[in-house]
DNA sequence: CAGCAGGGGGCGA
DNA sequence: CGCCCCCTGCTGG
């Protein structure tokens, strides 16, 4: 209440907790109960079992023993393993055929969320439908299993995963893999040391929701999870329905992902790969002389086709990208573009393709451009077209710069910090932040700026 | 309001 | 190709 009160919240609390629990189980740390089943022994934690099952809770209540051994008779090992995974991770993959069995076992053990509601009805008037029961808010915080069933067609994936479901390895990976944030945090880039941290923070935040859902609904994070909850079990058999929402989410994820992956590939792997070695541009302090031109030399002629090939080859890369780029405009592709470009003379499209052939041809077209040189485009007045989007320019240099925005290639590296950029000019400008130089001085006041436009803006606003 | 990065245009060597 | 210019947009004080 007091003014000074701050609310501190641990965004990843659930995920972390979950992860740690799983890890503890794997390492058999702090385990205080042994579950014996069909000749196998599982070291687990009373806390977890009793949290997830009234049955176990009761047992422990009535078993003062410090490290009891519980022998399960009517449960098979694979069922138990699945249930343990479920309890520790909040989700588990199950082959459809095994679903009934699993539920039965869950019922025997009274596993919350599987066989019994994970929370007493309480006052929640919200009629609990057999399925999701819980109202939205609850839903987020508690592990109510949803059974989701992918189409049969998924079986291969599903089967594979389900068969190996029990191992409860942590899936931090699913969060890390989102990697994309990088390029979007323009602001932080100059803050060298912080960049990584910050981006990861962002990631955490951005995945906040999925994390929240983690215990109960893994759908959001299931993609890369070792034990994807393909089939999240539900109390009711009627749940065997597809949940469009999840599908949509997934598909979106996929799209986003393709975009992201693309980006991350470029900014991470590729950068590191191509520019990593050059990170050391030891002597490029000179604002004007940026030796660091890392390896822009390789030339686009090399790079481009690669990029193109990559994009084409990628499962979703190009498509995702193109769809993101072209579709939104609603143009019918080149037509619309050339018109809008006002470059009628400029742009009698090299191939004059109508939209239909557009994408592939754009790629091919550019590739050809690169391969054959500008001469091939004489008819087009030497316009240069981006293979990734509808961008067209007269200048090859502009195109190169532009393409880097797609490939995320940033060959120009600051010697003072991790900042890297696509244009030498940007690097030069950036360097002012280190050198303190402010080349643009206001004649009317002591104000100085690092960028001309900043000075102009200053004059307009201050001395107008 | 200022700092700063992204990104594109344009020109001279 | 290298360099400069410009506009734009975001961010933080």
Short mmCIF file of C-alpha atoms (C1' of nucleotides) in Angstrom, two decimals:
data_model
loop_
_atom_site.label_atom_id
_atom_site.label_comp_id
_atom_site.label_asym_id
_atom_site.label_seq_id
_atom_site.Cartn_x
_atom_site.Cartn_y
_atom_site.Cartn_z
CA UNK A 1 0.00 0.00 0.00
CA UNK A 2 2.63 2.42 0.99
CA UNK A 3 4.09 4.38 -1.83
CA UNK A 4 7.37 2.63 -1.62
CA UNK A 5 5.98 -0.79 -2.18
CA UNK A 6 7.21 -2.66 -5.14
CA UNK A 7 5.89 -5.81 -6.50
CA UNK A 8 8.59 -8.18 -7.52
CA UNK A 9 7.63 -11.04 -9.63
CA UNK A 10 9.71 -13.82 -10.99
CA UNK A 11 8.64 -14.26 -14.50
CA UNK A 12 10.06 -17.65 -14.98
CA UNK A 13 9.19 -18.97 -11.68
CA UNK A 14 7.01 -21.77 -12.89
CA UNK A 15 9.28 -22.81 -15.63
CA UNK A 16 12.28 -22.72 -13.41
CA UNK A 17 10.55 -24.55 -10.69
CA UNK A 18 9.39 -27.17 -13.04
CA UNK A 19 12.74 -27.57 -14.56
CA UNK A 20 14.47 -27.86 -11.25
CA UNK A 21 12.02 -30.41 -10.05
CA UNK A 22 12.62 -32.53 -13.07
CA UNK A 23 16.30 -32.19 -12.65
CA UNK A 24 16.11 -33.18 -9.06
CA UNK A 25 14.22 -36.24 -10.02
CA UNK A 26 16.71 -37.16 -12.63
CA UNK A 27 19.51 -36.80 -10.19
CA UNK A 28 17.49 -38.39 -7.48
CA UNK A 29 18.29 -35.51 -5.24
CA UNK A 30 16.32 -35.00 -2.11
CA UNK A 31 14.09 -37.85 -3.00
CA UNK A 32 12.26 -39.13 -0.05
CA UNK A 33 10.07 -41.85 -1.35
CA UNK A 34 10.55 -44.83 -3.55
CA UNK A 35 7.85 -46.04 -5.80
CA UNK A 36 8.19 -49.64 -6.74
CA UNK A 37 6.42 -50.87 -9.74
CA UNK A 38 6.77 -54.08 -11.55
CA UNK A 39 10.26 -54.64 -10.34
CA UNK A 40 11.44 -51.12 -10.98
CA UNK A 41 12.11 -48.46 -8.45
CA UNK A 42 11.58 -44.79 -8.87
CA UNK A 43 13.09 -42.27 -6.55
CA UNK A 44 10.78 -39.37 -6.27
CA UNK A 45 9.60 -36.66 -3.96
CA UNK A 46 6.76 -36.85 -1.53
CA UNK A 47 6.08 -33.25 -2.10
CA UNK A 48 5.45 -33.72 -5.73
CA UNK A 49 3.46 -36.86 -5.41
CA UNK A 50 1.30 -35.51 -2.70
CA UNK A 51 0.80 -32.33 -4.58
CA UNK A 52 -0.40 -34.15 -7.61
CA UNK A 53 -2.31 -36.92 -6.00
CA UNK A 54 -4.53 -37.15 -3.00
CA UNK A 55 -3.89 -40.80 -3.04
CA UNK A 56 -0.23 -40.32 -2.36
CA UNK A 57 -0.97 -37.53 -0.03
CA UNK A 58 -3.07 -39.79 2.09
CA UNK A 59 -0.42 -42.44 2.03
CA UNK A 60 2.19 -40.06 3.29
CA UNK A 61 -0.08 -38.70 5.90
CA UNK A 62 -0.46 -42.12 7.25
CA UNK A 63 3.10 -43.15 6.80
CA UNK A 64 5.36 -41.48 9.27
CA UNK A 65 8.25 -43.30 7.78
CA UNK A 66 10.92 -41.01 6.50
CA UNK A 67 11.50 -42.76 3.27
CA UNK A 68 8.63 -45.01 2.50
CA UNK A 69 8.54 -47.41 -0.35
CA UNK A 70 5.28 -47.55 -2.13
CA UNK A 71 4.57 -50.60 -4.12
CA UNK A 72 2.14 -50.17 -6.95
CA UNK A 73 0.42 -53.20 -8.19
CA UNK A 74 -2.11 -52.29 -10.75
CA UNK A 75 0.09 -49.94 -12.59
CA UNK A 76 2.60 -50.71 -15.25
CA UNK A 77 5.95 -49.16 -15.42
CA UNK A 78 5.35 -47.23 -18.56
CA UNK A 79 2.19 -45.84 -17.13
CA UNK A 80 3.94 -44.86 -13.98
CA UNK A 81 6.74 -43.26 -15.87
CA UNK A 82 4.29 -41.29 -17.91
CA UNK A 83 2.44 -40.23 -14.84
CA UNK A 84 5.61 -39.18 -13.14
CA UNK A 85 6.54 -37.11 -16.10
CA UNK A 86 3.13 -35.65 -16.01
CA UNK A 87 3.43 -34.77 -12.38
CA UNK A 88 6.87 -33.32 -12.64
CA UNK A 89 6.50 -31.51 -15.87
CA UNK A 90 2.85 -30.93 -16.13
CA UNK A 91 2.55 -32.72 -19.39
CA UNK A 92 3.36 -35.93 -21.05
CA UNK A 93 3.04 -37.46 -24.43
CA UNK A 94 1.03 -40.53 -24.81
CA UNK A 95 0.27 -42.70 -27.70
CA UNK A 96 -3.35 -42.69 -28.38
CA UNK A 97 -3.61 -46.34 -27.91
CA UNK A 98 -2.21 -46.02 -24.46
CA UNK A 99 -4.41 -43.21 -23.45
CA UNK A 100 -7.11 -45.28 -21.91
CA UNK A 101 -4.63 -47.29 -19.96
CA UNK A 102 -2.92 -44.22 -18.73
CA UNK A 103 -6.07 -42.62 -17.60
CA UNK A 104 -7.01 -45.70 -15.83
CA UNK A 105 -3.75 -45.70 -13.99
CA UNK A 106 -4.22 -42.07 -13.22
CA UNK A 107 -7.56 -42.84 -11.78
CA UNK A 108 -6.13 -45.52 -9.63
CA UNK A 109 -3.60 -43.08 -8.30
CA UNK A 110 -6.03 -40.22 -8.35
CA UNK A 111 -3.73 -37.97 -10.23
CA UNK A 112 -5.01 -34.48 -10.24
CA UNK A 113 -5.91 -33.09 -13.53
CA UNK A 114 -5.95 -36.45 -15.13
CA UNK A 115 -8.31 -38.44 -13.06
CA UNK A 116 -9.63 -35.87 -10.70
CA UNK A 117 -10.00 -32.15 -10.88
CA UNK A 118 -6.80 -30.60 -9.83
CA UNK A 119 -8.62 -28.31 -7.55
CA UNK A 120 -11.64 -28.67 -5.45
CA UNK A 121 -14.65 -27.16 -7.07
CA UNK A 122 -14.54 -24.34 -4.64
CA UNK A 123 -16.95 -21.62 -5.27
CA UNK A 124 -16.12 -21.38 -8.85
CA UNK A 125 -19.56 -21.24 -10.17
CA UNK A 126 -18.16 -21.42 -13.57
CA UNK A 127 -19.73 -24.57 -14.65
CA UNK A 128 -16.92 -26.84 -15.25
CA UNK A 129 -17.30 -28.48 -18.43
CA UNK A 130 -15.93 -31.86 -18.44
CA UNK A 131 -13.11 -30.58 -20.39
CA UNK A 132 -11.36 -27.46 -19.55
CA UNK A 133 -13.53 -26.88 -16.59
CA UNK A 134 -11.49 -24.13 -15.07
CA UNK A 135 -12.19 -20.61 -15.94
CA UNK A 136 -9.70 -18.74 -17.86
CA UNK A 137 -7.76 -17.23 -15.08
CA UNK A 138 -7.40 -20.46 -13.28
CA UNK A 139 -6.59 -22.14 -16.37
CA UNK A 140 -3.49 -20.24 -16.75
CA UNK A 141 -2.08 -20.99 -13.44
CA UNK A 142 -3.01 -24.50 -12.86
CA UNK A 143 -2.15 -27.56 -14.68
CA UNK A 144 -5.33 -28.65 -16.05
CA UNK A 145 -4.69 -31.11 -18.66
CA UNK A 146 -6.22 -30.68 -21.94
CA UNK A 147 -6.31 -33.53 -24.09
CA UNK A 148 -5.40 -32.56 -27.44
CA UNK A 149 -5.22 -34.85 -30.21
CA UNK A 150 -3.37 -34.21 -33.32
CA UNK A 151 -4.57 -35.67 -36.44
CA UNK A 152 -3.74 -39.17 -37.08
CA UNK A 153 -1.44 -37.95 -39.70
CA UNK A 154 0.89 -36.80 -37.07
CA UNK A 155 1.41 -40.22 -35.88
CA UNK A 156 4.92 -40.50 -36.97
CA UNK A 157 6.02 -37.59 -34.95
CA UNK A 158 3.68 -38.33 -32.23
CA UNK A 159 4.55 -41.92 -32.12
CA UNK A 160 8.17 -41.23 -31.95
CA UNK A 161 7.75 -38.79 -29.22
CA UNK A 162 5.35 -40.77 -27.26
CA UNK A 163 7.45 -43.78 -27.27
CA UNK A 164 10.19 -41.89 -25.63
CA UNK A 165 8.12 -39.75 -23.48
CA UNK A 166 9.06 -40.80 -20.03
CA UNK A 167 12.49 -39.31 -19.80
CA UNK A 168 11.93 -36.08 -18.15
CA UNK A 169 14.60 -33.92 -19.46
CA UNK A 170 14.30 -30.23 -19.03
CA UNK A 171 13.18 -28.36 -22.02
CA UNK A 172 14.69 -25.07 -21.56
CA UNK A 173 15.50 -25.43 -25.12
CA UNK A 174 12.07 -24.55 -26.17
CA UNK A 175 12.55 -21.10 -24.87
CA UNK A 176 15.98 -20.56 -26.06
CA UNK A 177 15.14 -21.57 -29.49
CA UNK A 178 12.92 -18.64 -30.01
CA UNK A 179 15.99 -16.65 -30.69
CA UNK A 180 15.11 -13.74 -32.75
CA UNK A 181 15.09 -10.85 -30.45
CA UNK A 182 18.52 -9.95 -31.48
CA UNK A 183 18.00 -7.69 -34.32
CA UNK A 184 14.95 -6.13 -32.92
CA UNK A 185 16.69 -4.63 -29.98
CA UNK A 186 18.35 -1.95 -31.85
CA UNK A 187 18.54 0.14 -28.82
CA UNK A 188 20.57 -2.17 -26.79
CA UNK A 189 23.02 -3.07 -29.36
CA UNK A 190 25.32 -0.32 -28.53
CA UNK A 191 25.28 -1.35 -24.96
CA UNK A 192 27.51 -4.13 -25.73
CA UNK A 193 27.66 -6.07 -22.60
CA UNK A 194 24.06 -5.79 -21.93
CA UNK A 195 22.82 -6.88 -25.19
CA UNK A 196 22.81 -10.53 -24.62
CA UNK A 197 21.31 -10.30 -21.29
CA UNK A 198 18.69 -8.01 -22.39
CA UNK A 199 17.72 -10.00 -25.30
CA UNK A 200 17.40 -13.03 -23.23
CA UNK A 201 15.32 -11.15 -20.83
CA UNK A 202 13.08 -10.14 -23.55
CA UNK A 203 12.82 -13.61 -24.68
CA UNK A 204 11.76 -14.62 -21.32
CA UNK A 205 9.19 -12.03 -21.26
CA UNK A 206 8.00 -12.68 -24.65
CA UNK A 207 7.51 -16.25 -23.81
CA UNK A 208 6.01 -15.40 -20.61
CA UNK A 209 2.75 -16.72 -21.49
CA UNK A 210 3.87 -20.02 -22.67
CA UNK A 211 5.82 -20.28 -19.54
CA UNK A 212 2.84 -19.64 -17.50
CA UNK A 213 1.07 -22.27 -19.29
CA UNK A 214 3.81 -24.58 -18.96
CA UNK A 215 2.50 -26.64 -16.20
CA UNK A 216 -0.72 -27.23 -17.80
CA UNK A 217 -0.72 -26.47 -21.35
CA UNK A 218 2.39 -27.12 -23.17
CA UNK A 219 0.97 -26.66 -26.49
CA UNK A 220 2.65 -23.40 -26.91
CA UNK A 221 6.02 -24.75 -26.17
CA UNK A 222 5.57 -28.21 -27.31
CA UNK A 223 7.36 -27.90 -30.54
CA UNK A 224 10.80 -28.43 -29.31
CA UNK A 225 9.99 -30.07 -26.12
CA UNK A 226 11.35 -33.48 -25.66
CA UNK A 227 8.10 -34.61 -24.28
CA UNK A 228 5.65 -32.68 -26.21
CA UNK A 229 2.21 -32.93 -24.91
CA UNK A 230 0.78 -34.04 -28.10
CA UNK A 231 -1.85 -35.68 -26.21
CA UNK A 232 -2.66 -33.95 -23.12
CA UNK A 233 -4.95 -36.08 -21.31
CA UNK A 234 -8.31 -35.03 -20.27
CA UNK A 235 -10.80 -36.40 -17.99
CA UNK A 236 -13.24 -36.92 -20.63
CA UNK A 237 -13.03 -38.96 -23.68
CA UNK A 238 -15.11 -36.47 -25.54
CA UNK A 239 -12.18 -34.23 -25.50
CA UNK A 240 -10.76 -36.10 -28.29
CA UNK A 241 -11.20 -33.21 -30.49
CA UNK A 242 -8.85 -30.91 -32.11
CA UNK A 243 -8.33 -27.67 -30.51
CA UNK A 244 -8.17 -25.19 -33.19
CA UNK A 245 -6.69 -22.65 -30.97
CA UNK A 246 -3.70 -24.70 -30.43
CA UNK A 247 -3.39 -25.43 -34.00
CA UNK A 248 -3.60 -21.87 -34.85
CA UNK A 249 -1.04 -21.07 -32.31
CA UNK A 250 1.21 -23.62 -33.66
CA UNK A 251 0.83 -22.60 -37.15
CA UNK A 252 1.49 -19.09 -36.19
CA UNK A 253 4.45 -20.16 -34.33
CA UNK A 254 5.62 -21.88 -37.32
CA UNK A 255 5.25 -18.89 -39.42
CA UNK A 256 6.80 -16.67 -36.94
CA UNK A 257 9.36 -19.21 -36.45
CA UNK A 258 10.28 -19.43 -39.99
CA UNK A 259 10.70 -15.78 -39.95
CA UNK A 260 12.55 -15.86 -36.79
CA UNK A 261 14.63 -18.71 -37.65
CA UNK A 262 15.52 -16.99 -40.71
CA UNK A 263 16.50 -13.97 -38.81
CA UNK A 264 18.34 -15.78 -36.22
CA UNK A 265 20.15 -17.80 -38.73
CA UNK A 266 21.31 -14.69 -40.26
CA UNK A 267 22.17 -12.81 -37.22
CA UNK A 268 23.52 -15.57 -35.21
CA UNK A 269 24.90 -18.42 -37.01
CA UNK A 270 25.75 -16.69 -40.12
CA UNK A 271 27.19 -13.72 -38.48
CA UNK A 272 29.18 -15.73 -36.20
CA UNK A 273 30.18 -17.90 -38.96
CA UNK A 274 31.18 -15.30 -41.38
CA UNK A 275 32.04 -12.40 -39.24
CA UNK A 276 32.99 -14.14 -36.10
CA UNK A 277 36.58 -14.31 -36.98
CA UNK A 278 36.70 -10.73 -37.87
CA UNK A 279 35.44 -9.58 -34.59
CA UNK A 280 38.87 -8.45 -33.78
CA UNK A 281 39.23 -5.53 -36.05
CA UNK A 282 41.78 -4.31 -33.69
CA UNK A 283 42.81 -1.17 -35.39
CA UNK A 284 39.74 0.26 -36.83
CA UNK A 285 39.22 3.01 -34.47
CA UNK A 286 39.49 5.67 -36.99
CA UNK A 287 36.12 7.05 -37.51
CA UNK A 288 36.73 7.42 -41.10
CA UNK A 289 38.71 4.47 -41.92
CA UNK A 290 36.88 1.42 -41.05
CA UNK A 291 39.17 -1.31 -41.95
CA UNK A 292 36.79 -3.53 -40.21
CA UNK A 293 34.99 -4.04 -43.35
CA UNK A 294 35.16 -7.44 -42.26
CA UNK A 295 34.51 -9.47 -45.26
CA UNK A 296 32.03 -7.57 -47.15
CA UNK A 297 34.33 -8.43 -49.89
CA UNK A 298 33.04 -11.85 -50.48
CA UNK A 299 30.73 -9.97 -52.62
CA UNK A 300 27.10 -10.44 -53.02
CA UNK A 301 27.68 -12.41 -56.11
CA UNK A 302 28.74 -15.10 -53.79
CA UNK A 303 26.46 -14.44 -51.04
CA UNK A 304 23.33 -13.84 -52.80
CA UNK A 305 22.83 -17.07 -54.53
CA UNK A 306 23.61 -18.76 -51.33
CA UNK A 307 21.05 -16.83 -49.59
CA UNK A 308 18.63 -17.50 -52.29
CA UNK A 309 19.31 -21.13 -52.30
CA UNK A 310 19.05 -21.21 -48.63
CA UNK A 311 15.80 -19.47 -48.69
CA UNK A 312 14.43 -21.69 -51.33
CA UNK A 313 15.68 -24.77 -49.74
CA UNK A 314 14.41 -23.91 -46.34
CA UNK A 315 11.23 -25.61 -45.45
CA UNK A 316 9.47 -22.45 -44.74
CA UNK A 317 11.95 -19.72 -44.91
CA UNK A 318 11.15 -18.23 -48.19
CA UNK A 319 7.54 -18.90 -48.17
CA UNK A 320 7.06 -17.52 -44.80
CA UNK A 321 9.07 -14.57 -45.66
CA UNK A 322 7.48 -13.87 -48.91
CA UNK A 323 4.09 -14.25 -47.59
CA UNK A 324 4.95 -11.80 -44.94
CA UNK A 325 6.29 -9.42 -47.41
CA UNK A 326 4.06 -9.54 -50.32
CA UNK A 327 0.76 -10.58 -49.13
CA UNK A 328 0.20 -7.83 -46.67
CA UNK A 329 0.50 -5.24 -49.28
CA UNK A 330 -2.34 -6.74 -51.06
CA UNK A 331 -0.73 -5.87 -54.30
CA UNK A 332 -0.82 -8.25 -56.97
CA UNK A 333 2.83 -8.34 -56.70
CA UNK A 334 5.04 -6.67 -59.15
CA UNK A 335 2.32 -4.91 -60.90
CA UNK A 336 1.26 -3.05 -57.90
CA UNK A 337 4.74 -2.41 -56.95
CA UNK A 338 5.98 -1.04 -60.17
CA UNK A 339 3.00 1.15 -60.35
CA UNK A 340 3.51 2.45 -56.89
CA UNK A 341 7.09 2.87 -57.57
CA UNK A 342 6.27 5.29 -60.25
CA UNK A 343 9.09 3.79 -62.14
CA UNK A 344 7.40 2.97 -65.31
CA UNK A 345 10.40 3.74 -67.31
CA UNK A 346 12.52 2.40 -64.67
CA UNK A 347 10.90 -0.77 -64.30
CA UNK A 348 9.63 -2.53 -67.27
CA UNK A 349 10.16 -5.60 -65.26
CA UNK A 350 13.10 -7.46 -66.50
CA UNK A 351 10.94 -10.38 -67.00
CA UNK A 352 7.74 -8.55 -67.01
CA UNK A 353 6.30 -11.27 -64.94
CA UNK A 354 2.84 -11.09 -63.81
CA UNK A 355 2.33 -11.80 -60.26
CA UNK A 356 1.68 -15.38 -60.59
CA UNK A 357 5.21 -16.28 -61.35
CA UNK A 358 6.52 -13.61 -59.20
CA UNK A 359 8.26 -15.14 -56.33
CA UNK A 360 10.25 -17.79 -57.93
CA UNK A 361 11.04 -15.56 -60.77
CA UNK A 362 12.13 -12.79 -58.58
CA UNK A 363 14.60 -15.08 -57.13
CA UNK A 364 15.70 -16.50 -60.33
CA UNK A 365 15.72 -13.09 -61.82
CA UNK A 366 18.03 -11.71 -59.30
CA UNK A 367 20.17 -14.67 -59.32
CA UNK A 368 20.55 -14.18 -62.97
CA UNK A 369 21.24 -10.57 -62.45
CA UNK A 370 23.97 -11.39 -60.13
CA UNK A 371 25.36 -14.04 -62.29
CA UNK A 372 25.29 -12.20 -65.53
CA UNK A 373 25.96 -8.77 -64.32
CA UNK A 374 24.06 -5.66 -64.96
CA UNK A 375 24.22 -6.14 -68.65
CA UNK A 376 21.49 -8.63 -68.49
CA UNK A 377 19.22 -5.97 -67.25
CA UNK A 378 19.71 -3.39 -69.81
CA UNK A 379 16.16 -3.71 -70.81
CA UNK A 380 15.24 -2.91 -67.30
CA UNK A 381 17.41 0.11 -67.16
CA UNK A 382 19.65 -1.55 -64.73
CA UNK A 383 17.26 -1.73 -61.97
CA UNK A 384 18.13 -4.16 -59.31
CA UNK A 385 15.62 -6.15 -57.57
CA UNK A 386 15.73 -7.77 -54.22
CA UNK A 387 15.20 -11.50 -54.29
CA UNK A 388 13.51 -11.40 -50.97
CA UNK A 389 11.05 -8.68 -51.49
CA UNK A 390 9.78 -6.22 -53.99
CA UNK A 391 12.44 -3.70 -53.39
CA UNK A 392 13.92 -2.28 -56.55
CA UNK A 393 16.74 0.15 -56.95
CA UNK A 394 19.03 1.59 -59.53
CA UNK A 395 22.02 1.12 -57.38
CA UNK A 396 23.78 -2.07 -56.79
CA UNK A 397 25.21 -0.68 -53.63
CA UNK A 398 21.79 0.07 -52.39
CA UNK A 399 20.69 -3.39 -53.22
CA UNK A 400 23.59 -4.90 -51.39
CA UNK A 401 22.83 -2.90 -48.36
CA UNK A 402 19.25 -3.76 -48.66
CA UNK A 403 19.85 -7.45 -48.96
CA UNK A 404 21.81 -7.42 -45.79
CA UNK A 405 18.71 -6.35 -44.05
CA UNK A 406 17.26 -9.66 -45.08
CA UNK A 407 20.24 -11.85 -44.52
CA UNK A 408 21.03 -10.10 -41.30
CA UNK A 409 24.56 -9.99 -42.36
CA UNK A 410 26.32 -7.25 -40.50
CA UNK A 411 29.87 -7.17 -41.66
CA UNK A 412 30.82 -3.93 -40.05
CA UNK A 413 31.91 -4.44 -36.53
CA UNK A 414 32.69 -1.87 -33.94
CA UNK A 415 36.04 -2.33 -32.34
CA UNK A 416 34.80 -0.98 -29.07
CA UNK A 417 31.69 -2.91 -28.55
CA UNK A 418 29.69 -5.72 -30.05
CA UNK A 419 27.79 -3.39 -32.23
CA UNK A 420 27.68 -4.46 -35.81
CA UNK A 421 25.84 -3.08 -38.69
CA UNK A 422 25.04 -3.50 -42.30
CA UNK A 423 26.53 -0.27 -43.52
CA UNK A 424 29.90 1.26 -43.00
CA UNK A 425 28.23 4.57 -42.68
CA UNK A 426 26.28 3.37 -39.76
CA UNK A 427 29.41 2.16 -38.13
CA UNK A 428 31.14 5.46 -38.62
CA UNK A 429 28.24 7.22 -37.10
CA UNK A 430 28.06 4.76 -34.31
CA UNK A 431 31.65 5.37 -33.50
CA UNK A 432 30.87 8.87 -32.41
CA UNK A 433 29.24 7.38 -29.39
CA UNK A 434 32.62 6.09 -28.35
CA UNK A 435 34.80 8.91 -29.45
CA UNK A 436 32.53 11.57 -28.13
CA UNK A 437 33.00 13.49 -31.27
CA UNK A 438 30.14 15.72 -32.25
CA UNK A 439 30.83 17.07 -35.67
CA UNK A 440 27.70 19.07 -36.10
CA UNK A 441 27.67 22.26 -34.13
CA UNK A 442 24.82 24.66 -33.77
CA UNK A 443 25.79 28.19 -34.68
CA UNK A 444 23.32 29.68 -32.35
CA UNK A 445 24.07 27.77 -29.23
CA UNK A 446 26.64 25.39 -27.86
CA UNK A 447 24.65 22.43 -28.93
CA UNK A 448 26.50 19.84 -30.91
CA UNK A 449 25.25 16.69 -32.46
CA UNK A 450 26.64 13.49 -33.79
CA UNK A 451 24.27 13.42 -36.66
CA UNK A 452 23.41 16.11 -39.02
CA UNK A 453 19.81 15.50 -38.78
CA UNK A 454 19.96 15.83 -35.05
CA UNK A 455 21.40 19.27 -35.53
CA UNK A 456 18.76 20.19 -38.02
CA UNK A 457 16.09 18.98 -35.77
CA UNK A 458 17.58 20.95 -32.99
CA UNK A 459 17.60 24.10 -35.05
CA UNK A 460 14.10 23.62 -36.19
CA UNK A 461 12.80 23.10 -32.77
CA UNK A 462 14.98 25.49 -30.86
CA UNK A 463 15.90 28.32 -33.13
CA UNK A 464 13.16 28.28 -35.58
"C1'" DC B 1 13.95 16.95 -27.03
"C1'" DA B 2 18.06 14.60 -27.97
"C1'" DG B 3 20.65 10.31 -28.96
"C1'" DC B 4 21.16 6.87 -31.95
"C1'" DA B 5 20.38 3.05 -35.16
"C1'" DG B 6 18.18 1.31 -39.59
"C1'" DG B 7 18.00 1.87 -44.10
"C1'" DG B 8 17.82 3.96 -48.69
"C1'" DG B 9 19.50 7.59 -52.34
"C1'" DG B 10 23.17 9.38 -54.74
"C1'" DC B 11 27.67 10.68 -56.44
"C1'" DG B 12 32.61 10.76 -57.41
"C1'" DA B 13 36.81 8.21 -57.93
"C1'" DC C 1 33.17 0.76 -54.04
"C1'" DG C 2 33.48 4.11 -50.60
"C1'" DC C 3 31.52 7.70 -48.71
"C1'" DC C 4 28.17 11.16 -47.64
"C1'" DC C 5 23.47 12.57 -47.15
"C1'" DC C 6 18.92 12.14 -45.71
"C1'" DC C 7 14.76 10.43 -43.59
"C1'" DT C 8 12.63 7.58 -40.28
"C1'" DG C 9 11.64 5.59 -36.06
"C1'" DC C 10 12.51 4.20 -31.45
"C1'" DT C 11 13.96 5.24 -26.82
"C1'" DG C 12 14.91 7.56 -22.66
"C1'" DG C 13 15.44 11.66 -19.89
#
